[in-house]
Short mmCIF file of C-alpha atoms and ligand atoms in Angstrom, two decimals:
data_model
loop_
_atom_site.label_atom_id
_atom_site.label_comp_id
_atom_site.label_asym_id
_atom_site.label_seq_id
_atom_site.Cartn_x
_atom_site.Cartn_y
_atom_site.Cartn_z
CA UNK A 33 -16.46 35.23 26.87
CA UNK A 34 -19.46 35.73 29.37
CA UNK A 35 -18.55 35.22 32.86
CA UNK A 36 -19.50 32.84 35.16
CA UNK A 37 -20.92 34.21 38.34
CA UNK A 38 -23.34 31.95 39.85
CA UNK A 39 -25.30 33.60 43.02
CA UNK A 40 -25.77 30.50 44.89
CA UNK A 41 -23.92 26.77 44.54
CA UNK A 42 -26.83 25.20 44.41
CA UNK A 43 -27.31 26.46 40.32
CA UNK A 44 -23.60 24.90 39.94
CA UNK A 45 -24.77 21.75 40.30
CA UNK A 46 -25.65 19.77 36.88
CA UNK A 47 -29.70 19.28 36.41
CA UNK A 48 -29.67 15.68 37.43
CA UNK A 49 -30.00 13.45 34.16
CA UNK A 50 -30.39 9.64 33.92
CA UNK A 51 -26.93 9.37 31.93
CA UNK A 52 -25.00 8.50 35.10
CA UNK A 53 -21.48 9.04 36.39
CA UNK A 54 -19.26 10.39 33.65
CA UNK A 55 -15.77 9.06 33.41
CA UNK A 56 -13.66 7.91 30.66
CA UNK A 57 -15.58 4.37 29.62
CA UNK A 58 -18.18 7.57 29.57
CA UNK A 59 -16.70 9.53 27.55
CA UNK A 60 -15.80 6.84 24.79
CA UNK A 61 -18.78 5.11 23.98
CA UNK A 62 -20.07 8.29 22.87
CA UNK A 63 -19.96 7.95 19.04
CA UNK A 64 -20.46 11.78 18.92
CA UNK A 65 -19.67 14.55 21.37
CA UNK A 66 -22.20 15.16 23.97
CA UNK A 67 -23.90 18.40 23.55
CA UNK A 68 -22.88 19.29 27.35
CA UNK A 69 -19.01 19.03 26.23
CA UNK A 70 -19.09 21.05 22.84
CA UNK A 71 -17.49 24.27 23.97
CA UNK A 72 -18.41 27.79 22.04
CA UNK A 73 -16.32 28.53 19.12
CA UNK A 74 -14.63 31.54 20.40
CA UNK A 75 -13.31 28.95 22.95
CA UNK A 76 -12.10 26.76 20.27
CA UNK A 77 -10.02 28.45 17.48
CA UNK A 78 -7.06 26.11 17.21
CA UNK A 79 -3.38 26.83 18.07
CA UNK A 80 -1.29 27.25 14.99
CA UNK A 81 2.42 28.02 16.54
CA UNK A 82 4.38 27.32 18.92
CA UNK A 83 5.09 29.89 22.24
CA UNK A 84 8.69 30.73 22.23
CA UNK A 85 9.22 30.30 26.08
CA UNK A 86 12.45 30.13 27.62
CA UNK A 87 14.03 26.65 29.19
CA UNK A 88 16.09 27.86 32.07
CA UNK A 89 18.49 25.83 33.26
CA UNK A 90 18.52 25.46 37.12
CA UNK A 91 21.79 23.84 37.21
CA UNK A 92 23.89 26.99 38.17
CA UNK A 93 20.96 28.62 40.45
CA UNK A 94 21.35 25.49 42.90
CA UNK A 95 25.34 25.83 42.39
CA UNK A 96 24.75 29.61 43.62
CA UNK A 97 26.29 30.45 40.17
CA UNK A 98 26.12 34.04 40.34
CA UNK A 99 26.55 34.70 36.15
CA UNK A 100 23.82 31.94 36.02
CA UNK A 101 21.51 33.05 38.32
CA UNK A 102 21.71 36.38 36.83
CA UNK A 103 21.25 35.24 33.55
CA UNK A 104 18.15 33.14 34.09
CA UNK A 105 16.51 35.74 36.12
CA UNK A 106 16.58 37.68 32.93
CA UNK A 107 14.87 35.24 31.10
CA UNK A 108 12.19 34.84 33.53
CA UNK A 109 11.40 38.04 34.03
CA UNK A 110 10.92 39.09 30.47
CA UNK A 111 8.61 35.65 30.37
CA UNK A 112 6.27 36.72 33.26
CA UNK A 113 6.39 40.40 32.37
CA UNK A 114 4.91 38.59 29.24
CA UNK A 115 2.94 35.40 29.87
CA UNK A 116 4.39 34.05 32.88
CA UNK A 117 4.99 30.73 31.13
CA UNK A 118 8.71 29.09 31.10
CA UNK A 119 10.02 25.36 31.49
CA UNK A 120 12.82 24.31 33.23
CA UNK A 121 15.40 22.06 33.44
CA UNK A 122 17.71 20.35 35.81
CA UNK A 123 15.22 21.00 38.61
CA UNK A 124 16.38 18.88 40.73
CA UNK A 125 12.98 16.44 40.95
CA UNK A 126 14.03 12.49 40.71
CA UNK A 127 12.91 11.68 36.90
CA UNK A 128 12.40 8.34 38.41
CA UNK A 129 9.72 9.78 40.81
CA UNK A 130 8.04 11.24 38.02
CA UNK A 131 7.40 8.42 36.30
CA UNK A 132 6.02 6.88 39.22
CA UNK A 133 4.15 9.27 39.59
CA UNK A 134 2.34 8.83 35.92
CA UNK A 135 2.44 5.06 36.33
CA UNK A 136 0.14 5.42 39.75
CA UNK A 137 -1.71 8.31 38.24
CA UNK A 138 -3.06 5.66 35.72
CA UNK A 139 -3.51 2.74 38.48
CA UNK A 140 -6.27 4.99 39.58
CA UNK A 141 -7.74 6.57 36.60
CA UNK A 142 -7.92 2.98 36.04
CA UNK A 143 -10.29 2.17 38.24
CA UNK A 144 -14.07 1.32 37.74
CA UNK A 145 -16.11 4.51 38.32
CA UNK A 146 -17.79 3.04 41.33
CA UNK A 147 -14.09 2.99 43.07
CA UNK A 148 -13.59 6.76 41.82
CA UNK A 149 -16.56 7.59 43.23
CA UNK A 150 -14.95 6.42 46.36
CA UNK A 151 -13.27 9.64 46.74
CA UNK A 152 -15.84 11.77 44.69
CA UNK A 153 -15.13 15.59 45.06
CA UNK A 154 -17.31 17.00 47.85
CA UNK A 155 -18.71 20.23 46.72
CA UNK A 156 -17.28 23.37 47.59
CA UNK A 157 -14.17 21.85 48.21
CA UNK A 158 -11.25 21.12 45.47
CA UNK A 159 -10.22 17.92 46.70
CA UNK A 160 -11.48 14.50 45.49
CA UNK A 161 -12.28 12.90 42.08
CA UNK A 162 -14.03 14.50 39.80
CA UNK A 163 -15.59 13.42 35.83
CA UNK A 164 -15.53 16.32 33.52
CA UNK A 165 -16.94 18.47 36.66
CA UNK A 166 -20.24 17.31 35.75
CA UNK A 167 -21.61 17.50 38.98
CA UNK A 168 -20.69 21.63 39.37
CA UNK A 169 -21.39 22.30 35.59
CA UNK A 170 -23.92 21.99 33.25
CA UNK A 171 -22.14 23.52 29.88
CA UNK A 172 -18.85 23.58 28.70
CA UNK A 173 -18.32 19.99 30.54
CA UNK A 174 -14.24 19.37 30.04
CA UNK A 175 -13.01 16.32 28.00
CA UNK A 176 -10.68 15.05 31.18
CA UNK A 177 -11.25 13.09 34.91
CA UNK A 178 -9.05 15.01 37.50
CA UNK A 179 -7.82 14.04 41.49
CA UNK A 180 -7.02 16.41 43.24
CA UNK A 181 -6.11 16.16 46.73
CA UNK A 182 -4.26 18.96 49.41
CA UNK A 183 -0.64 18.95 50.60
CA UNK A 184 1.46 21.07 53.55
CA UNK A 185 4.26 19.90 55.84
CA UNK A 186 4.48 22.08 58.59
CA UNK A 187 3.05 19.93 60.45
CA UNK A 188 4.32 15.73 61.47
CA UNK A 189 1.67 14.18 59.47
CA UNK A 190 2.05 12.75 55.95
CA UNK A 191 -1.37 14.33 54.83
CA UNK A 192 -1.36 13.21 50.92
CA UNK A 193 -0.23 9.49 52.02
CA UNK A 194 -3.08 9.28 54.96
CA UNK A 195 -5.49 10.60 51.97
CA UNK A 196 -5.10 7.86 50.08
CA UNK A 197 -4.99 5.59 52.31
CA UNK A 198 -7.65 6.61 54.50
CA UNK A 199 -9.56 7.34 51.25
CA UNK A 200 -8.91 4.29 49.56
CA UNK A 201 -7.71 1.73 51.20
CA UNK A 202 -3.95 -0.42 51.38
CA UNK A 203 -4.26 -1.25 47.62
CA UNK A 204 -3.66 2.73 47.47
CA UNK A 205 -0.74 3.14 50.24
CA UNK A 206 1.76 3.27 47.54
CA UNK A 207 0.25 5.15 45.11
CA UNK A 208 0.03 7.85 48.67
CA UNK A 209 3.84 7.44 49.60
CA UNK A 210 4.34 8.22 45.86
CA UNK A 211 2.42 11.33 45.86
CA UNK A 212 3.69 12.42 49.45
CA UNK A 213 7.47 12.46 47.92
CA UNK A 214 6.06 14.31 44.74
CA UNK A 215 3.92 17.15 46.24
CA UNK A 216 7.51 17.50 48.65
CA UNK A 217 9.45 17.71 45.54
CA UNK A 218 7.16 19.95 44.35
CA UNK A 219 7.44 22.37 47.18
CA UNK A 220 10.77 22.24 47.37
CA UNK A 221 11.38 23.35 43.50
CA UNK A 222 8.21 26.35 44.11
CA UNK A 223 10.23 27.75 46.90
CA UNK A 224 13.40 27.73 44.74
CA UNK A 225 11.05 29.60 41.94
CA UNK A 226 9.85 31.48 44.39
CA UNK A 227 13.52 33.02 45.36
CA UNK A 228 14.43 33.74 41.98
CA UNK A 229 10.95 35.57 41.09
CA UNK A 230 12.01 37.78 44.23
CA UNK A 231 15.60 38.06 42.32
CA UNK A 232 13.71 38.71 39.16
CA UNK A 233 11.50 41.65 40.97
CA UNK A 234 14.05 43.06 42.84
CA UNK A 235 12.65 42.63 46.33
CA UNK A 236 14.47 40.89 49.20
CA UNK A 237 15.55 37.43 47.91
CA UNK A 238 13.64 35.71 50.90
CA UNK A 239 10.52 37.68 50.93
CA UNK A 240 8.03 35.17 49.02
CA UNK A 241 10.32 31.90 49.96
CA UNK A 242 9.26 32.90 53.60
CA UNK A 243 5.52 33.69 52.57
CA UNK A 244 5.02 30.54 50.94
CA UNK A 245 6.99 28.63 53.45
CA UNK A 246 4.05 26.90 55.20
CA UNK A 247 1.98 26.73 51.88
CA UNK A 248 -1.49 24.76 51.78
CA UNK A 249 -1.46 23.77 48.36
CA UNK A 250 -3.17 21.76 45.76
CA UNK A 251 -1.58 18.65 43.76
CA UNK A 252 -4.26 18.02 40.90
CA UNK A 253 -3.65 14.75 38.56
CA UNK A 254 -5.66 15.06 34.80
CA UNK A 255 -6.26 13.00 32.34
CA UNK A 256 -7.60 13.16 29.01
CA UNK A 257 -9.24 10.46 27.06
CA UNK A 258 -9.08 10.54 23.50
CA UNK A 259 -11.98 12.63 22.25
CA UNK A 260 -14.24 11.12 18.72
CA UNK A 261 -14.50 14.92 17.83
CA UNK A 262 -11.28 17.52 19.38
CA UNK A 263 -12.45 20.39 17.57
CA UNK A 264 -15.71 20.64 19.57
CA UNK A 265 -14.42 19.98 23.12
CA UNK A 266 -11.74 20.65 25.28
CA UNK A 267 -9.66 19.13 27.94
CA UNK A 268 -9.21 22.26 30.44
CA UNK A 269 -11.16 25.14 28.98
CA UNK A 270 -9.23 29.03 28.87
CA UNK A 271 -8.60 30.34 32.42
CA UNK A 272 -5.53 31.65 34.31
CA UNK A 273 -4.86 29.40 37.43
CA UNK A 274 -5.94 31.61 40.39
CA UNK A 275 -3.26 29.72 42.74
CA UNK A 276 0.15 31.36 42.84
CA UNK A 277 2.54 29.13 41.04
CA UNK A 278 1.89 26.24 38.71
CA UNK A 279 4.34 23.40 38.56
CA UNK A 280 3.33 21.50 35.69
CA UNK A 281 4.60 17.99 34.67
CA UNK A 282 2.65 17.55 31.06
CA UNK A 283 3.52 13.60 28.96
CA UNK A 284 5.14 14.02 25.64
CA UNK A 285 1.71 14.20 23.94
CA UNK A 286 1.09 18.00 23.99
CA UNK A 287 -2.02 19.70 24.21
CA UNK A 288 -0.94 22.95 26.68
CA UNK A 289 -1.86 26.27 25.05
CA UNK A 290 -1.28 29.24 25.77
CA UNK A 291 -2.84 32.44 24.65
CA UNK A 292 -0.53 35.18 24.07
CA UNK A 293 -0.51 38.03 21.52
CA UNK A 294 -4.24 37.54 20.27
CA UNK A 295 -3.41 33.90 19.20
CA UNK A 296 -2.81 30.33 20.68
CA UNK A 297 0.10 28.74 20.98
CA UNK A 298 1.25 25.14 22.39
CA UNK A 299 3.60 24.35 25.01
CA UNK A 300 5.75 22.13 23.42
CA UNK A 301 6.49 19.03 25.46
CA UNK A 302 10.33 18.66 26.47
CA UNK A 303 11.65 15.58 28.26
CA UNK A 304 12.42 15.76 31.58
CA UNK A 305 11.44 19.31 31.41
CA UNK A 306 8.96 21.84 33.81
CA UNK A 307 6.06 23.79 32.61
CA UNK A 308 5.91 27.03 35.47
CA UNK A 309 3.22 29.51 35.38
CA UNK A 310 2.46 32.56 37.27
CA UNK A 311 -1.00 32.28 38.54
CA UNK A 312 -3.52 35.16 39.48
CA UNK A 313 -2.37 35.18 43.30
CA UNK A 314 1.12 35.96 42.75
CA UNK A 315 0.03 38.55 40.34
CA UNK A 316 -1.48 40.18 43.27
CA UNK A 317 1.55 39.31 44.96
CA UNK A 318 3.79 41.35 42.25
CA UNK A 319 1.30 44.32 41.92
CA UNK A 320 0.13 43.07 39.20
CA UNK A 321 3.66 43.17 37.34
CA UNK A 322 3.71 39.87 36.21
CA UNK A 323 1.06 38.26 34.08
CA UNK A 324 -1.51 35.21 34.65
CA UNK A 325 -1.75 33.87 31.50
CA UNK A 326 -4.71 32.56 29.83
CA UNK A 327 -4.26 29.01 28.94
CA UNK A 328 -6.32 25.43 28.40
CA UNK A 329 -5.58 22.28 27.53
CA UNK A 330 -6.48 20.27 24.35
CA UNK A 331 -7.75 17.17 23.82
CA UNK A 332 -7.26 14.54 20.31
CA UNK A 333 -8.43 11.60 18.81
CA UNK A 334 -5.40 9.73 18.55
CA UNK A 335 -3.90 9.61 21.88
CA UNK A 336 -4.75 10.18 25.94
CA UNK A 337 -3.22 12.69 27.61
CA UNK A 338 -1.84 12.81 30.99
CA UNK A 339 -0.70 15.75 32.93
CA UNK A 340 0.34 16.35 36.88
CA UNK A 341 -0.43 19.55 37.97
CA UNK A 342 1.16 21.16 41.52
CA UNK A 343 -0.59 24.29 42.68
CA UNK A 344 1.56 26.45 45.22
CA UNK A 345 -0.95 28.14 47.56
CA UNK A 346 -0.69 30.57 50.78
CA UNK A 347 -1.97 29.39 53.98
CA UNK A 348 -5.35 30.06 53.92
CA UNK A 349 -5.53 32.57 56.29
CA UNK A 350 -1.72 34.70 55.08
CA UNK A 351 -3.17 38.19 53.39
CA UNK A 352 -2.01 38.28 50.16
CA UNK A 353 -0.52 41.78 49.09
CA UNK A 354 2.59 42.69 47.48
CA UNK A 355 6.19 44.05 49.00
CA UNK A 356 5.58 48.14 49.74
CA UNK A 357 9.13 48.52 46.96
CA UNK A 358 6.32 46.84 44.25
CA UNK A 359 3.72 49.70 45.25
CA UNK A 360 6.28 52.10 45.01
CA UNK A 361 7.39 50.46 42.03
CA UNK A 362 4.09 51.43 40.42
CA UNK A 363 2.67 54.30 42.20
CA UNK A 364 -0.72 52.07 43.35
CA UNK A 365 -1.79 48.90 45.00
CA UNK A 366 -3.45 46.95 41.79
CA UNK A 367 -5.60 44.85 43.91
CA UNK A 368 -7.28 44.73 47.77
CA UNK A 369 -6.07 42.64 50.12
CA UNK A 370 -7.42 39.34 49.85
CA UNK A 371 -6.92 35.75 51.46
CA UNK A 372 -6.10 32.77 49.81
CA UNK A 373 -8.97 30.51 51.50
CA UNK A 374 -11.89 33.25 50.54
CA UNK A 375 -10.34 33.33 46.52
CA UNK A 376 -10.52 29.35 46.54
CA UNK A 377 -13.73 29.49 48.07
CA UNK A 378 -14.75 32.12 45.79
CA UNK A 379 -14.07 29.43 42.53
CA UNK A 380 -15.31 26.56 44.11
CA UNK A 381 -18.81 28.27 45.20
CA UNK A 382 -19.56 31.11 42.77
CA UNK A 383 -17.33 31.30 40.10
CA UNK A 384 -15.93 29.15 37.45
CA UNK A 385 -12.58 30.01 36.67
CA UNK A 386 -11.63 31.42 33.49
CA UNK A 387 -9.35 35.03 32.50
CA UNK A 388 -11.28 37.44 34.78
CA UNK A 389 -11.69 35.38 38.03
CA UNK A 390 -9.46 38.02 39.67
CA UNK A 391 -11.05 41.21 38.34
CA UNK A 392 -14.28 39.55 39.72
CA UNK A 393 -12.96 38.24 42.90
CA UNK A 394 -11.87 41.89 43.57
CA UNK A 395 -15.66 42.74 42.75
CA UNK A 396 -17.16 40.47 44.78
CA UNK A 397 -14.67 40.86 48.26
CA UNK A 398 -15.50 44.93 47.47
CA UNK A 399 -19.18 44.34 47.28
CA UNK A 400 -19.10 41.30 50.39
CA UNK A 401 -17.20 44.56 52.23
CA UNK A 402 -19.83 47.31 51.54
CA UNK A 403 -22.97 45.05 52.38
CA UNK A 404 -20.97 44.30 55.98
CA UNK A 405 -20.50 48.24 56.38
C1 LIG B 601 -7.94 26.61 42.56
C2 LIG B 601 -8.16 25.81 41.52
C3 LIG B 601 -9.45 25.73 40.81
C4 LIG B 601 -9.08 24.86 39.58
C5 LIG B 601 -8.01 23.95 40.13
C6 LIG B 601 -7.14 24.93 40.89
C7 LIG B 601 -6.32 25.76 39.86
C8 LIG B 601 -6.94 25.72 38.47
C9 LIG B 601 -8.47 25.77 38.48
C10 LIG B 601 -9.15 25.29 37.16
C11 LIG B 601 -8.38 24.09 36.55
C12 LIG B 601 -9.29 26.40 36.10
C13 LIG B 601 -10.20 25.93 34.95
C14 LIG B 601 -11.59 25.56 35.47
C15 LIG B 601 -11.55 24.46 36.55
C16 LIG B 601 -12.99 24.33 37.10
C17 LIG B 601 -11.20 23.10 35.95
O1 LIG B 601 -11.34 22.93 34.72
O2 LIG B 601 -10.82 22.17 36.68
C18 LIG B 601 -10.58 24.94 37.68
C19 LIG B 601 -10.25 24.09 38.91
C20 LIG B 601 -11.45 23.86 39.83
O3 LIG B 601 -12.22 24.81 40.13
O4 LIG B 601 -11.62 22.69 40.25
O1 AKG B 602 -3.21 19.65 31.53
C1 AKG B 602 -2.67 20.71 31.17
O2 AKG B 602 -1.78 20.78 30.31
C2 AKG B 602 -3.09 22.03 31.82
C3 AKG B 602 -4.07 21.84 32.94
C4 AKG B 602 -4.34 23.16 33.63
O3 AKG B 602 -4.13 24.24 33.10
C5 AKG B 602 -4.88 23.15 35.00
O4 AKG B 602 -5.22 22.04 35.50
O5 AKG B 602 -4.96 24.28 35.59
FE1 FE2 B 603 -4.23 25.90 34.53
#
């Protein structure tokens, strides 16, 4: 799969046609697929099976269940020394607050385009609303609408309920309070993740809890429409999340797939369940140890698809590099030193994501380095 570098932003941008805002009413009064969302073929070879991740139990981690902690750090570790994929259960997130959180993710998908547009993503930045990226792409256009907005709390202020509200109004204050308590849950379960990937890696229990501890991440809502022709587009096309954990809540209509062992494979959906993924940043983070999976999402004819995606992310300015035990561990540093905020920039300005974004970052920070020497 060619890679995407593009040397200035400007040739991200779509050539400007007369077709409009794209957004779901979009999207279905096609009677056939746009040629801009038919995806190459290599892309598009369906999933036939099923990925045999584990569902951990977090019951007897937040009991401080020694057997059980021991036990499910087992089965994570063989999953990210894998694919880095596993679900879990009895997270401790309110069920009821994920529901409102799908019930308010639809109040704004929703919306007339002119009211998305409202908070249209500004370019070279990840937050805002976005249709099928049409205004950064000009192939390969994704079958989805995304919102995608920051989140930290080190600080007093409530930043994802004064983005919606200062965004979009008081018709949107609850949908913000909703999303405030989410991306908090959210946190909370990462930094629980996070201390039993240090378990799993054998480092000091605390060491990534504390890294991540005043995290600037990314809370990204999709959704899917139901597309006249799957087998020629694709929701979220193959690329490893470059963040450092994904917290995924997916509906019950599947579409996740992973690609592991030279074929693709769905993440089934499980009720009240957790999809986690290691993303590229904490494979830096483990020396490369554990994998960033390839993965995309699907799209079908029959039903819309909703997912709720929560992207743990350093501070922008914390160097990323892994525990000295991990170099040790395998005898050389896998990657440079990078930040978080020049790898985001790097995806949002140059390079669409997709399975090498990290072997490329690491060429590009190398290259920035030599032409400032
Ligand atoms: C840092 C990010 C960039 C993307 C959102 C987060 C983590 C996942 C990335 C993404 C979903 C990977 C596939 C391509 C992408 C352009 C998309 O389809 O949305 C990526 C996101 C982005 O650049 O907006
Ligand atoms: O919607 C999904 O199931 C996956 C989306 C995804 O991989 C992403 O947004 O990074
Ligand atoms: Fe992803």
């Amino acid at each position: 799969m060619a890679s995407i570098l593009l040397s200035s932003p400007s040739k991200l941008h779509a050539q400007q046609t007369n077709r409009g805002p794209i957004d779901s009413s979009f999207l279905q009064r096609q009677t056939r697929v746009p040629s801009g969302f038919i995806w190459p073929e290599a892309d598009l070879v369906a999933a036939d099976e099923e990925l045999d991740e584990p569902l951990i139990d977090l019951k007897g981690f937040f009991k401080g269940d020694g057997v059980a902690i021991e036990n499910a750090a087992k089965l994570i570790r063989a999953s990210c020394l894998s694919h880095g994929f596993f679900q879990v259960t009895n997270h401790g997130v309110d069920t009821s607050l994920i529901k409102l959180a799908d019930d308010h993710l639809d109040q704004f998908f929703n919306l007339p385009v002119s009211e998305k547009l409202r908070v249209k993503r500004v370019p070279g930045s990840p937050w805002g609303y976005s249709g099928s990226h049409a205004d950064r792409f000009s192939t390969k256009l994704p079958w989805k609408e995304t919102l995608s907005f920051g989140f930290h709390d080190n600080g007093s202020e409530k930043v994802v309920a004064d983005f919606f509200k200062s965004k979009l109004g008081d018709s949107f204050k609850e949908t913000g309070k909703v999303y405030q308590k989410y991306c908090e849950a959210m946190k909370s379960l990462a930094l629980s993740i996070m201390e039993l990937l240090a378990i799993t890696l054998g480092v000091k229990r605390l060491h990534y809890k504390e890294f991540f501890e005043d995290a600037h991440s990314i809370m990204r809502c999709n959704y899917y429409p139901t597309c006249q022709e799957p087998s020629l587009s694709l929701g979220t096309g193959p690329h490893c999340d470059p963040t450092s954990l994904t917290i995924l809540h997916q509906d019950q209509v599947g579409g996740l797939e992973v690609f592991v062992n030279n074929k693709w494979q769905s993440v089934r959906p499980i009720q009240g369940a957790l999809v986690i993924n290691i993303g590229d940043t904490f494979t830096a983070l483990s020396n490369g140890l554990y994998k960033s999976c390839l993965h995309r999402a699907s799209v079908n004819a029959v039903k819309e698809r909703r997912s709720l995606a929560f992207f743990l992310c350093p501070k922008d300015d914390k160097v990323v590099k892994p525990p000295e035990e991990l170099v040790t561990e395998v005898g050389t540093r896998k990657y440079p030193d990078f930040t978080w905020a020049k790898l985001l920039g790097f995806t949002q300005n140059h390079y669409r994501a997709d399975e090498s974004t990290l072997q490329q970052f690491s060429k590009f920070t190398q290259s920035e380095s030599k032409s400032v020497n």
